[in-house]
mmCIF file of N, CA and C and ligand atoms in Angstrom:
data_model
loop_
_atom_site.group_PDB
_atom_site.id
_atom_site.type_symbol
_atom_site.label_atom_id
_atom_site.label_comp_id
_atom_site.label_asym_id
_atom_site.label_seq_id
_atom_site.Cartn_x
_atom_site.Cartn_y
_atom_site.Cartn_z
ATOM 1 N N MET A 1 83.521 -130.504 -30.340
ATOM 2 C CA MET A 1 84.576 -132.265 -29.760
ATOM 3 C C MET A 1 83.508 -132.927 -29.727
ATOM 4 N N ASP A 2 83.501 -133.989 -29.660
ATOM 5 C CA ASP A 2 82.059 -135.078 -29.391
ATOM 6 C C ASP A 2 82.864 -136.010 -28.385
ATOM 7 N N VAL A 3 81.952 -135.671 -27.173
ATOM 8 C CA VAL A 3 83.069 -136.532 -26.543
ATOM 9 C C VAL A 3 81.744 -138.554 -26.433
ATOM 10 N N ARG A 4 82.289 -139.427 -25.800
ATOM 11 C CA ARG A 4 81.464 -140.290 -26.037
ATOM 12 C C ARG A 4 82.129 -141.327 -24.669
ATOM 13 N N ASN A 5 81.397 -142.476 -24.692
ATOM 14 C CA ASN A 5 82.095 -143.856 -23.469
ATOM 15 C C ASN A 5 82.899 -144.366 -24.731
ATOM 16 N N CYS A 6 83.807 -145.488 -24.347
ATOM 17 C CA CYS A 6 84.566 -145.937 -25.168
ATOM 18 C C CYS A 6 83.080 -147.478 -24.917
ATOM 19 N N LYS A 7 83.092 -147.678 -25.882
ATOM 20 C CA LYS A 7 82.511 -148.818 -26.068
ATOM 21 C C LYS A 7 82.303 -150.248 -25.343
ATOM 22 N N ASN A 8 83.204 -150.063 -25.157
ATOM 23 C CA ASN A 8 84.210 -151.821 -24.408
ATOM 24 C C ASN A 8 84.430 -151.459 -23.399
ATOM 25 N N CYS A 9 85.233 -150.369 -22.590
ATOM 26 C CA CYS A 9 84.968 -150.317 -21.285
ATOM 27 C C CYS A 9 84.399 -148.721 -20.973
ATOM 28 N N GLY A 10 84.234 -147.933 -21.603
ATOM 29 C CA GLY A 10 83.340 -147.113 -20.650
ATOM 30 C C GLY A 10 84.274 -145.673 -20.689
ATOM 31 N N ARG A 11 85.611 -145.927 -20.545
ATOM 32 C CA ARG A 11 86.142 -144.457 -20.520
ATOM 33 C C ARG A 11 85.942 -143.556 -21.720
ATOM 34 N N LEU A 12 86.043 -142.073 -21.207
ATOM 35 C CA LEU A 12 85.842 -140.990 -22.069
ATOM 36 C C LEU A 12 86.070 -141.033 -23.202
ATOM 37 N N ILE A 13 86.081 -140.142 -24.435
ATOM 38 C CA ILE A 13 87.290 -139.969 -25.626
ATOM 39 C C ILE A 13 86.408 -139.070 -26.394
ATOM 40 N N ASN A 14 87.857 -138.674 -27.069
ATOM 41 C CA ASN A 14 87.457 -138.140 -28.252
ATOM 42 C C ASN A 14 86.420 -138.815 -29.278
ATOM 43 N N TYR A 15 85.340 -138.472 -29.785
ATOM 44 C CA TYR A 15 85.070 -139.488 -30.937
ATOM 45 C C TYR A 15 85.423 -138.803 -32.380
ATOM 46 N N ILE A 16 86.273 -139.367 -32.780
ATOM 47 C CA ILE A 16 86.675 -138.774 -34.334
ATOM 48 C C ILE A 16 86.478 -139.569 -35.688
ATOM 49 N N GLY A 17 85.536 -141.018 -34.558
ATOM 50 C CA GLY A 17 85.034 -141.639 -36.125
ATOM 51 C C GLY A 17 84.715 -143.514 -35.965
ATOM 52 N N GLY A 18 84.960 -143.896 -37.053
ATOM 53 C CA GLY A 18 85.293 -145.491 -36.461
ATOM 54 C C GLY A 18 84.438 -145.687 -35.893
ATOM 55 N N ALA A 19 84.840 -146.374 -34.695
ATOM 56 C CA ALA A 19 84.392 -147.739 -33.756
ATOM 57 C C ALA A 19 84.666 -146.490 -32.840
ATOM 58 N N PRO A 20 83.659 -146.228 -31.975
ATOM 59 C CA PRO A 20 83.679 -145.857 -30.043
ATOM 60 C C PRO A 20 84.304 -146.204 -29.548
ATOM 61 N N LEU A 21 86.368 -146.570 -29.261
ATOM 62 C CA LEU A 21 86.453 -147.155 -29.136
ATOM 63 C C LEU A 21 87.511 -146.214 -28.047
ATOM 64 N N CYS A 22 87.995 -146.385 -26.542
ATOM 65 C CA CYS A 22 89.741 -145.548 -27.097
ATOM 66 C C CYS A 22 90.725 -146.404 -27.579
ATOM 67 N N GLU A 23 92.202 -145.820 -26.859
ATOM 68 C CA GLU A 23 92.552 -145.885 -28.060
ATOM 69 C C GLU A 23 93.096 -147.489 -27.274
ATOM 70 N N ASN A 24 93.554 -147.265 -25.674
ATOM 71 C CA ASN A 24 93.687 -148.455 -25.211
ATOM 72 C C ASN A 24 92.946 -150.141 -25.866
ATOM 73 N N CYS A 25 91.760 -149.673 -25.773
ATOM 74 C CA CYS A 25 90.723 -150.584 -26.592
ATOM 75 C C CYS A 25 91.265 -151.377 -27.557
ATOM 76 N N LYS A 26 91.567 -149.778 -28.572
ATOM 77 C CA LYS A 26 92.311 -150.692 -30.280
ATOM 78 C C LYS A 26 92.848 -150.948 -30.452
ATOM 79 N N LYS A 27 93.335 -150.892 -30.008
ATOM 80 C CA LYS A 27 95.056 -152.024 -29.319
ATOM 81 C C LYS A 27 94.379 -153.194 -29.192
ATOM 82 N N LYS A 28 93.956 -152.906 -28.389
ATOM 83 C CA LYS A 28 93.482 -154.303 -27.792
ATOM 84 C C LYS A 28 93.232 -155.831 -28.793
ATOM 85 N N LEU A 29 91.906 -154.491 -29.225
ATOM 86 C CA LEU A 29 90.592 -155.263 -30.356
ATOM 87 C C LEU A 29 92.163 -156.185 -31.879
ATOM 88 N N GLU A 30 92.914 -154.811 -31.935
ATOM 89 C CA GLU A 30 93.922 -155.005 -33.206
ATOM 90 C C GLU A 30 94.906 -156.037 -33.122
ATOM 91 N N GLU A 31 94.776 -156.664 -31.616
ATOM 92 C CA GLU A 31 95.367 -157.622 -31.245
ATOM 93 C C GLU A 31 94.941 -158.841 -31.769
ATOM 94 N N LYS A 32 93.827 -158.402 -31.131
ATOM 95 C CA LYS A 32 93.118 -159.636 -30.871
ATOM 96 C C LYS A 32 93.011 -160.730 -32.909
ATOM 97 N N PHE A 33 92.724 -158.973 -33.774
ATOM 98 C CA PHE A 33 92.973 -159.434 -35.085
ATOM 99 C C PHE A 33 93.866 -160.209 -35.622
ATOM 100 N N GLN A 34 94.750 -160.012 -34.902
ATOM 101 C CA GLN A 34 96.014 -160.128 -35.259
ATOM 102 C C GLN A 34 96.158 -161.292 -35.024
ATOM 103 N N GLU A 35 96.368 -161.901 -34.041
ATOM 104 C CA GLU A 35 95.424 -163.578 -33.291
ATOM 105 C C GLU A 35 94.578 -164.517 -34.446
ATOM 106 N N VAL A 36 93.800 -163.554 -34.893
ATOM 107 C CA VAL A 36 92.800 -164.022 -36.057
ATOM 108 C C VAL A 36 93.394 -164.456 -36.995
ATOM 109 N N ARG A 37 93.658 -163.526 -37.674
ATOM 110 C CA ARG A 37 94.903 -163.635 -38.895
ATOM 111 C C ARG A 37 95.878 -164.945 -38.863
ATOM 112 N N ALA A 38 96.900 -164.754 -37.788
ATOM 113 C CA ALA A 38 97.550 -165.366 -37.382
ATOM 114 C C ALA A 38 96.908 -167.163 -37.454
ATOM 115 N N TYR A 39 95.424 -166.861 -36.337
ATOM 116 C CA TYR A 39 95.369 -168.518 -36.510
ATOM 117 C C TYR A 39 94.919 -168.872 -37.681
ATOM 118 N N LEU A 40 94.319 -168.145 -38.794
ATOM 119 C CA LEU A 40 93.497 -168.253 -39.918
ATOM 120 C C LEU A 40 95.010 -169.129 -41.062
ATOM 121 N N GLU A 41 95.938 -167.999 -40.721
ATOM 122 C CA GLU A 41 96.832 -168.897 -41.989
ATOM 123 C C GLU A 41 97.402 -169.790 -41.435
ATOM 124 N N GLU A 42 97.335 -170.534 -40.169
ATOM 125 C CA GLU A 42 98.034 -172.137 -39.968
ATOM 126 C C GLU A 42 96.655 -173.057 -40.221
ATOM 127 N N TYR A 43 95.259 -172.344 -39.801
ATOM 128 C CA TYR A 43 94.201 -173.603 -40.167
ATOM 129 C C TYR A 43 93.149 -172.996 -40.897
ATOM 130 N N PRO A 44 93.872 -172.604 -42.068
ATOM 131 C CA PRO A 44 92.795 -172.018 -43.077
ATOM 132 C C PRO A 44 91.174 -172.695 -43.393
ATOM 133 N N GLY A 45 90.601 -172.295 -43.748
ATOM 134 C CA GLY A 45 89.587 -172.603 -43.637
ATOM 135 C C GLY A 45 88.399 -172.636 -41.875
ATOM 136 N N SER A 46 88.930 -172.111 -41.076
ATOM 137 C CA SER A 46 87.973 -172.055 -39.879
ATOM 138 C C SER A 46 87.118 -172.012 -39.836
ATOM 139 N N SER A 47 85.904 -172.343 -39.901
ATOM 140 C CA SER A 47 84.396 -172.010 -39.313
ATOM 141 C C SER A 47 84.765 -171.008 -38.372
ATOM 142 N N VAL A 48 83.712 -169.943 -38.087
ATOM 143 C CA VAL A 48 82.995 -168.278 -37.453
ATOM 144 C C VAL A 48 83.550 -169.443 -36.095
ATOM 145 N N GLU A 49 82.485 -170.362 -36.302
ATOM 146 C CA GLU A 49 82.807 -170.666 -34.691
ATOM 147 C C GLU A 49 83.646 -171.077 -34.011
ATOM 148 N N ARG A 50 84.306 -171.953 -34.053
ATOM 149 C CA ARG A 50 85.878 -172.848 -34.243
ATOM 150 C C ARG A 50 86.796 -171.137 -33.896
ATOM 151 N N VAL A 51 87.119 -170.754 -35.096
ATOM 152 C CA VAL A 51 87.739 -169.592 -34.483
ATOM 153 C C VAL A 51 87.623 -168.435 -32.930
ATOM 154 N N SER A 52 85.704 -168.408 -33.486
ATOM 155 C CA SER A 52 85.235 -167.927 -31.748
ATOM 156 C C SER A 52 85.745 -168.366 -30.722
ATOM 157 N N GLU A 53 85.598 -169.887 -30.048
ATOM 158 C CA GLU A 53 86.072 -170.507 -29.889
ATOM 159 C C GLU A 53 87.574 -170.837 -29.199
ATOM 160 N N ALA A 54 88.499 -170.623 -30.216
ATOM 161 C CA ALA A 54 89.892 -170.970 -30.098
ATOM 162 C C ALA A 54 90.185 -169.990 -29.686
ATOM 163 N N LEU A 55 89.366 -168.124 -30.054
ATOM 164 C CA LEU A 55 90.533 -167.257 -30.104
ATOM 165 C C LEU A 55 90.179 -166.359 -28.540
ATOM 166 N N ASP A 56 88.211 -166.704 -28.040
ATOM 167 C CA ASP A 56 88.244 -166.226 -26.785
ATOM 168 C C ASP A 56 87.742 -165.059 -27.624
ATOM 169 N N VAL A 57 86.986 -165.141 -28.933
ATOM 170 C CA VAL A 57 86.467 -163.485 -29.432
ATOM 171 C C VAL A 57 84.859 -163.865 -29.705
ATOM 172 N N SER A 58 84.234 -163.577 -29.440
ATOM 173 C CA SER A 58 82.984 -162.913 -29.765
ATOM 174 C C SER A 58 82.403 -163.296 -31.612
ATOM 175 N N VAL A 59 81.818 -163.803 -31.677
ATOM 176 C CA VAL A 59 81.386 -164.286 -33.216
ATOM 177 C C VAL A 59 81.118 -162.873 -33.824
ATOM 178 N N LYS A 60 79.813 -161.996 -32.907
ATOM 179 C CA LYS A 60 79.562 -160.458 -33.116
ATOM 180 C C LYS A 60 80.713 -159.328 -34.055
ATOM 181 N N GLN A 61 82.595 -159.866 -33.413
ATOM 182 C CA GLN A 61 83.132 -159.245 -33.317
ATOM 183 C C GLN A 61 83.893 -159.595 -34.508
ATOM 184 N N ILE A 62 83.459 -160.984 -35.228
ATOM 185 C CA ILE A 62 84.388 -161.609 -36.335
ATOM 186 C C ILE A 62 83.863 -161.310 -37.474
ATOM 187 N N ARG A 63 82.042 -161.152 -37.167
ATOM 188 C CA ARG A 63 81.077 -160.502 -38.108
ATOM 189 C C ARG A 63 81.110 -159.379 -38.429
ATOM 190 N N GLN A 64 81.478 -158.865 -37.556
ATOM 191 C CA GLN A 64 81.612 -157.310 -37.730
ATOM 192 C C GLN A 64 83.088 -157.091 -38.685
ATOM 193 N N TRP A 65 83.806 -158.051 -38.418
ATOM 194 C CA TRP A 65 85.277 -158.208 -38.973
ATOM 195 C C TRP A 65 85.236 -158.769 -41.138
ATOM 196 N N ILE A 66 83.566 -159.201 -40.761
ATOM 197 C CA ILE A 66 83.787 -159.595 -42.533
ATOM 198 C C ILE A 66 83.488 -158.541 -42.933
ATOM 199 N N ARG A 67 82.275 -157.976 -41.774
ATOM 200 C CA ARG A 67 81.414 -156.310 -42.658
ATOM 201 C C ARG A 67 82.279 -155.521 -43.140
ATOM 202 N N GLU A 68 83.545 -155.525 -42.325
ATOM 203 C CA GLU A 68 84.802 -154.651 -42.811
ATOM 204 C C GLU A 68 85.338 -155.188 -43.814
ATOM 205 N N GLU A 69 85.565 -155.867 -44.139
ATOM 206 C CA GLU A 69 86.372 -156.778 -45.530
ATOM 207 C C GLU A 69 87.004 -157.218 -44.747
ATOM 208 N N ARG A 70 87.554 -157.453 -43.779
ATOM 209 C CA ARG A 70 88.979 -157.766 -43.079
ATOM 210 C C ARG A 70 89.037 -159.277 -43.162
ATOM 211 N N LEU A 71 87.706 -159.219 -43.273
ATOM 212 C CA LEU A 71 88.323 -161.390 -43.062
ATOM 213 C C LEU A 71 86.786 -161.297 -43.993
ATOM 214 N N THR A 72 87.654 -162.653 -44.954
ATOM 215 C CA THR A 72 86.046 -163.016 -45.535
ATOM 216 C C THR A 72 85.901 -164.952 -45.726
ATOM 217 N N LEU A 73 84.519 -164.655 -45.821
ATOM 218 C CA LEU A 73 84.139 -166.609 -45.783
ATOM 219 C C LEU A 73 84.798 -166.214 -47.343
ATOM 220 N N SER A 74 84.319 -168.287 -47.745
ATOM 221 C CA SER A 74 84.234 -168.983 -48.300
ATOM 222 C C SER A 74 83.751 -169.095 -49.169
ATOM 223 N N VAL A 75 82.972 -169.193 -48.326
ATOM 224 C CA VAL A 75 81.103 -169.216 -49.100
ATOM 225 C C VAL A 75 80.219 -168.354 -49.077
ATOM 226 N N ALA A 76 79.851 -167.373 -49.946
ATOM 227 C CA ALA A 76 78.373 -167.117 -49.896
ATOM 228 C C ALA A 76 77.548 -167.277 -48.822
ATOM 229 N N GLY A 77 77.314 -166.284 -48.014
ATOM 230 C CA GLY A 77 76.064 -166.183 -47.595
ATOM 231 C C GLY A 77 76.176 -167.112 -46.055
ATOM 232 N N ALA A 78 77.136 -167.840 -45.786
ATOM 233 C CA ALA A 78 78.226 -168.470 -44.367
ATOM 234 C C ALA A 78 76.898 -167.705 -44.156
ATOM 235 N N ASP A 79 77.192 -168.350 -42.003
ATOM 236 C CA ASP A 79 76.826 -167.338 -40.899
ATOM 237 C C ASP A 79 76.092 -166.772 -41.423
ATOM 238 N N GLY A 80 74.638 -166.409 -41.333
ATOM 239 C CA GLY A 80 74.235 -165.747 -41.377
ATOM 240 C C GLY A 80 74.297 -164.412 -42.981
ATOM 241 N N VAL A 81 75.957 -164.318 -43.695
ATOM 242 C CA VAL A 81 76.428 -162.584 -43.987
ATOM 243 C C VAL A 81 75.431 -162.143 -44.656
ATOM 244 N N VAL A 82 74.516 -161.749 -45.452
ATOM 245 C CA VAL A 82 74.095 -161.289 -46.691
ATOM 246 C C VAL A 82 73.991 -159.783 -46.804
ATOM 247 N N CYS A 83 73.950 -159.991 -47.978
ATOM 248 C CA CYS A 83 73.806 -158.663 -48.981
ATOM 249 C C CYS A 83 72.577 -156.558 -47.587
ATOM 250 N N GLU A 84 73.204 -156.151 -47.344
ATOM 251 C CA GLU A 84 72.356 -155.620 -46.678
ATOM 252 C C GLU A 84 70.732 -154.740 -47.258
ATOM 253 N N GLN A 85 71.566 -154.841 -48.833
ATOM 254 C CA GLN A 85 70.500 -154.004 -50.006
ATOM 255 C C GLN A 85 68.994 -155.321 -50.285
ATOM 256 N N CYS A 86 70.255 -156.354 -50.549
ATOM 257 C CA CYS A 86 68.944 -157.040 -51.031
ATOM 258 C C CYS A 86 68.282 -158.361 -50.534
ATOM 259 N N GLY A 87 69.668 -158.738 -49.133
ATOM 260 C CA GLY A 87 69.532 -159.698 -49.042
ATOM 261 C C GLY A 87 70.314 -161.013 -49.180
ATOM 262 N N ALA A 88 70.713 -160.448 -50.327
ATOM 263 C CA ALA A 88 71.175 -161.763 -50.595
ATOM 264 C C ALA A 88 72.892 -162.345 -50.265
ATOM 265 N N PRO A 89 73.417 -163.767 -50.303
ATOM 266 C CA PRO A 89 74.193 -164.081 -49.702
ATOM 267 C C PRO A 89 75.266 -163.372 -50.304
ATOM 268 N N ILE A 90 76.402 -163.110 -49.537
ATOM 269 C CA ILE A 90 77.879 -162.537 -49.858
ATOM 270 C C ILE A 90 78.975 -163.308 -49.452
ATOM 271 N N CYS A 91 79.919 -162.913 -49.215
ATOM 272 C CA CYS A 91 81.773 -163.538 -48.637
ATOM 273 C C CYS A 91 82.108 -162.986 -47.731
ATOM 274 N N THR A 92 81.790 -160.626 -48.202
ATOM 275 C CA THR A 92 82.417 -160.150 -47.231
ATOM 276 C C THR A 92 82.248 -158.659 -47.467
ATOM 277 N N GLY A 93 82.118 -157.645 -47.086
ATOM 278 C CA GLY A 93 81.482 -156.579 -46.743
ATOM 279 C C GLY A 93 80.401 -156.301 -46.508
ATOM 280 N N ARG A 94 79.467 -155.500 -47.036
ATOM 281 C CA ARG A 94 78.434 -154.901 -46.561
ATOM 282 C C ARG A 94 77.168 -155.225 -47.611
ATOM 283 N N PHE A 95 77.979 -155.064 -48.695
ATOM 284 C CA PHE A 95 76.652 -155.731 -49.701
ATOM 285 C C PHE A 95 76.892 -156.116 -50.695
ATOM 286 N N CYS A 96 76.239 -156.769 -51.525
ATOM 287 C CA CYS A 96 76.518 -157.568 -52.817
ATOM 288 C C CYS A 96 77.058 -157.275 -53.946
ATOM 289 N N ASP A 97 77.235 -158.094 -54.798
ATOM 290 C CA ASP A 97 78.608 -157.321 -56.089
ATOM 291 C C ASP A 97 77.133 -156.737 -56.698
ATOM 292 N N LYS A 98 76.203 -156.922 -57.604
ATOM 293 C CA LYS A 98 75.522 -156.260 -57.899
ATOM 294 C C LYS A 98 74.772 -155.174 -57.191
ATOM 295 N N CYS A 99 75.217 -154.898 -55.664
ATOM 296 C CA CYS A 99 74.092 -154.084 -55.321
ATOM 297 C C CYS A 99 75.375 -152.468 -55.028
ATOM 298 N N LYS A 100 76.093 -153.156 -55.177
ATOM 299 C CA LYS A 100 77.643 -153.077 -54.836
ATOM 300 C C LYS A 100 77.949 -151.410 -56.416
ATOM 301 N N ALA A 101 77.478 -152.682 -57.577
ATOM 302 C CA ALA A 101 77.614 -151.715 -58.627
ATOM 303 C C ALA A 101 76.307 -150.687 -58.837
ATOM 304 N N GLU A 102 75.896 -150.850 -58.472
ATOM 305 C CA GLU A 102 74.384 -149.799 -58.961
ATOM 306 C C GLU A 102 74.769 -149.073 -58.565
ATOM 307 N N MET A 103 75.581 -148.695 -56.214
ATOM 308 C CA MET A 103 75.385 -147.514 -56.261
ATOM 309 C C MET A 103 77.048 -147.221 -56.000
ATOM 310 N N ALA A 104 77.695 -147.761 -56.910
ATOM 311 C CA ALA A 104 78.648 -147.128 -57.545
ATOM 312 C C ALA A 104 78.183 -146.194 -59.304
ATOM 313 N N ASN A 105 77.081 -147.369 -59.590
ATOM 314 C CA ASN A 105 77.089 -146.202 -60.841
ATOM 315 C C ASN A 105 75.828 -144.515 -60.522
ATOM 316 N N THR A 106 75.310 -145.238 -59.161
ATOM 317 C CA THR A 106 74.896 -143.391 -58.603
ATOM 318 C C THR A 106 75.655 -142.525 -58.359
ATOM 319 N N PHE A 107 76.724 -142.905 -57.906
ATOM 320 C CA PHE A 107 77.482 -142.346 -57.120
ATOM 321 C C PHE A 107 78.273 -141.977 -58.447
ATOM 322 N N ALA A 108 79.035 -142.745 -59.290
ATOM 323 C CA ALA A 108 79.992 -142.623 -60.561
ATOM 324 C C ALA A 108 79.293 -141.838 -61.823
ATOM 325 N N GLY A 109 77.926 -142.225 -62.268
ATOM 326 C CA GLY A 109 77.580 -141.703 -63.032
ATOM 327 C C GLY A 109 77.894 -143.539 -63.643
ATOM 328 N N ALA A 110 77.432 -143.232 -65.550
ATOM 329 C CA ALA A 110 77.401 -144.762 -65.330
ATOM 330 C C ALA A 110 78.659 -145.277 -66.260
ATOM 331 N N ILE A 111 79.579 -145.065 -65.612
ATOM 332 C CA ILE A 111 80.880 -146.021 -65.722
ATOM 333 C C ILE A 111 80.541 -147.139 -65.850
ATOM 334 N N GLU A 112 81.340 -147.721 -66.894
ATOM 335 C CA GLU A 112 81.049 -149.140 -66.476
ATOM 336 C C GLU A 112 81.926 -150.115 -65.825
ATOM 337 N N LYS A 113 81.490 -151.071 -64.283
ATOM 338 C CA LYS A 113 82.679 -151.761 -63.933
ATOM 339 C C LYS A 113 83.440 -153.235 -64.123
ATOM 340 N N PRO A 114 85.139 -153.399 -63.458
ATOM 341 C CA PRO A 114 84.605 -154.037 -64.140
ATOM 342 C C PRO A 114 83.997 -155.851 -63.248
ATOM 343 N N LYS A 115 83.905 -156.634 -64.662
ATOM 344 C CA LYS A 115 83.385 -157.123 -63.802
ATOM 345 C C LYS A 115 83.546 -158.717 -62.700
ATOM 346 N N PRO A 116 83.516 -159.223 -61.795
ATOM 347 C CA PRO A 116 83.507 -159.814 -60.980
ATOM 348 C C PRO A 116 84.557 -160.734 -61.278
ATOM 349 N N LYS A 117 84.752 -161.435 -60.170
ATOM 350 C CA LYS A 117 85.893 -163.143 -60.575
ATOM 351 C C LYS A 117 84.988 -164.134 -60.375
ATOM 352 N N LEU A 118 84.202 -163.944 -61.343
ATOM 353 C CA LEU A 118 83.132 -165.530 -61.136
ATOM 354 C C LEU A 118 83.787 -166.831 -60.866
ATOM 355 N N GLN A 119 84.913 -167.326 -61.398
ATOM 356 C CA GLN A 119 85.963 -168.183 -61.482
ATOM 357 C C GLN A 119 86.073 -167.765 -60.102
ATOM 358 N N GLU A 120 86.854 -167.229 -59.747
ATOM 359 C CA GLU A 120 86.812 -167.318 -57.887
ATOM 360 C C GLU A 120 85.458 -167.736 -57.158
ATOM 361 N N ALA A 121 84.897 -167.059 -57.362
ATOM 362 C CA ALA A 121 82.886 -167.343 -56.463
ATOM 363 C C ALA A 121 82.880 -168.651 -56.928
ATOM 364 N N GLN A 122 82.705 -169.469 -58.139
ATOM 365 C CA GLN A 122 82.522 -170.187 -57.883
ATOM 366 C C GLN A 122 83.374 -171.771 -57.315
ATOM 367 N N LYS A 123 84.833 -171.282 -57.802
ATOM 368 C CA LYS A 123 85.643 -172.123 -56.574
ATOM 369 C C LYS A 123 85.756 -172.438 -55.807
ATOM 370 N N SER A 124 85.457 -170.984 -54.624
ATOM 371 C CA SER A 124 85.357 -170.983 -53.243
ATOM 372 C C SER A 124 83.928 -172.496 -52.907
ATOM 373 N N GLU A 125 83.117 -172.212 -53.878
ATOM 374 C CA GLU A 125 81.859 -173.099 -53.513
ATOM 375 C C GLU A 125 81.767 -174.002 -53.194
ATOM 376 N N ARG A 126 82.866 -174.515 -53.620
ATOM 377 C CA ARG A 126 83.225 -175.764 -53.090
ATOM 378 C C ARG A 126 83.615 -176.581 -51.825
ATOM 379 N N ASP A 127 84.038 -175.189 -51.445
ATOM 380 C CA ASP A 127 84.973 -175.088 -50.011
ATOM 381 C C ASP A 127 83.382 -175.142 -48.777
ATOM 382 N N ASN A 128 83.558 -176.381 -47.861
ATOM 383 C CA ASN A 128 82.460 -176.361 -47.180
ATOM 384 C C ASN A 128 81.753 -175.001 -46.588
ATOM 385 N N LYS A 129 80.523 -175.275 -46.129
ATOM 386 C CA LYS A 129 80.121 -173.213 -45.814
ATOM 387 C C LYS A 129 80.602 -173.018 -44.393
ATOM 388 N N ASN A 130 80.267 -172.201 -44.718
ATOM 389 C CA ASN A 130 81.157 -171.442 -43.421
ATOM 390 C C ASN A 130 82.796 -171.054 -42.855
ATOM 391 N N ARG A 131 83.124 -171.651 -43.024
ATOM 392 C CA ARG A 131 84.237 -171.573 -43.328
ATOM 393 C C ARG A 131 84.969 -169.774 -43.648
ATOM 394 N N MET A 132 85.860 -169.339 -43.105
ATOM 395 C CA MET A 132 86.566 -168.111 -44.005
ATOM 396 C C MET A 132 88.101 -168.366 -44.231
ATOM 397 N N ARG A 133 88.617 -167.246 -44.554
ATOM 398 C CA ARG A 133 89.926 -166.731 -45.134
ATOM 399 C C ARG A 133 90.319 -165.427 -45.075
ATOM 400 N N PHE A 134 92.183 -165.545 -44.504
ATOM 401 C CA PHE A 134 92.285 -164.133 -44.311
ATOM 402 C C PHE A 134 92.488 -163.132 -45.702
ATOM 403 N N LEU A 135 91.849 -162.110 -46.475
ATOM 404 C CA LEU A 135 91.777 -161.148 -47.484
ATOM 405 C C LEU A 135 93.721 -161.144 -47.100
HETATM 406 ZN ZN1 ZN B 1 88.210 -148.916 -23.972
HETATM 407 ZN ZN1 ZN B 2 72.267 -157.231 -53.061
#
């Protein structure tokens, strides 16, 4: 059994993977995410800073959700979101399409992956920098 302290409130928890948070803090965080989601539905294209200020949620937490692919930026590389492998600007997640494809090839052999939707990426580049939408 892996016992850890909750990252948020310090309570001891049985760690089972994912974020080291107790049930209480996990629930609170989930509620916060729903608030962010509702906010972005009402004000699509809000910047990370704006959401952070409006809902009293840290920029770090919003970035975490972007890394988890729960939120996505409409412009690649806005707010310093870059591929962890090669540093290329990305909209969401941890790696760019190229690195993801390379990793997928490494794992799955030489299976050809479907090409990313270029058109959609180009369309979103016309939006202002540093904006998000809900996935
Ligand atoms: Zn906690
Ligand atoms: Zn990359």
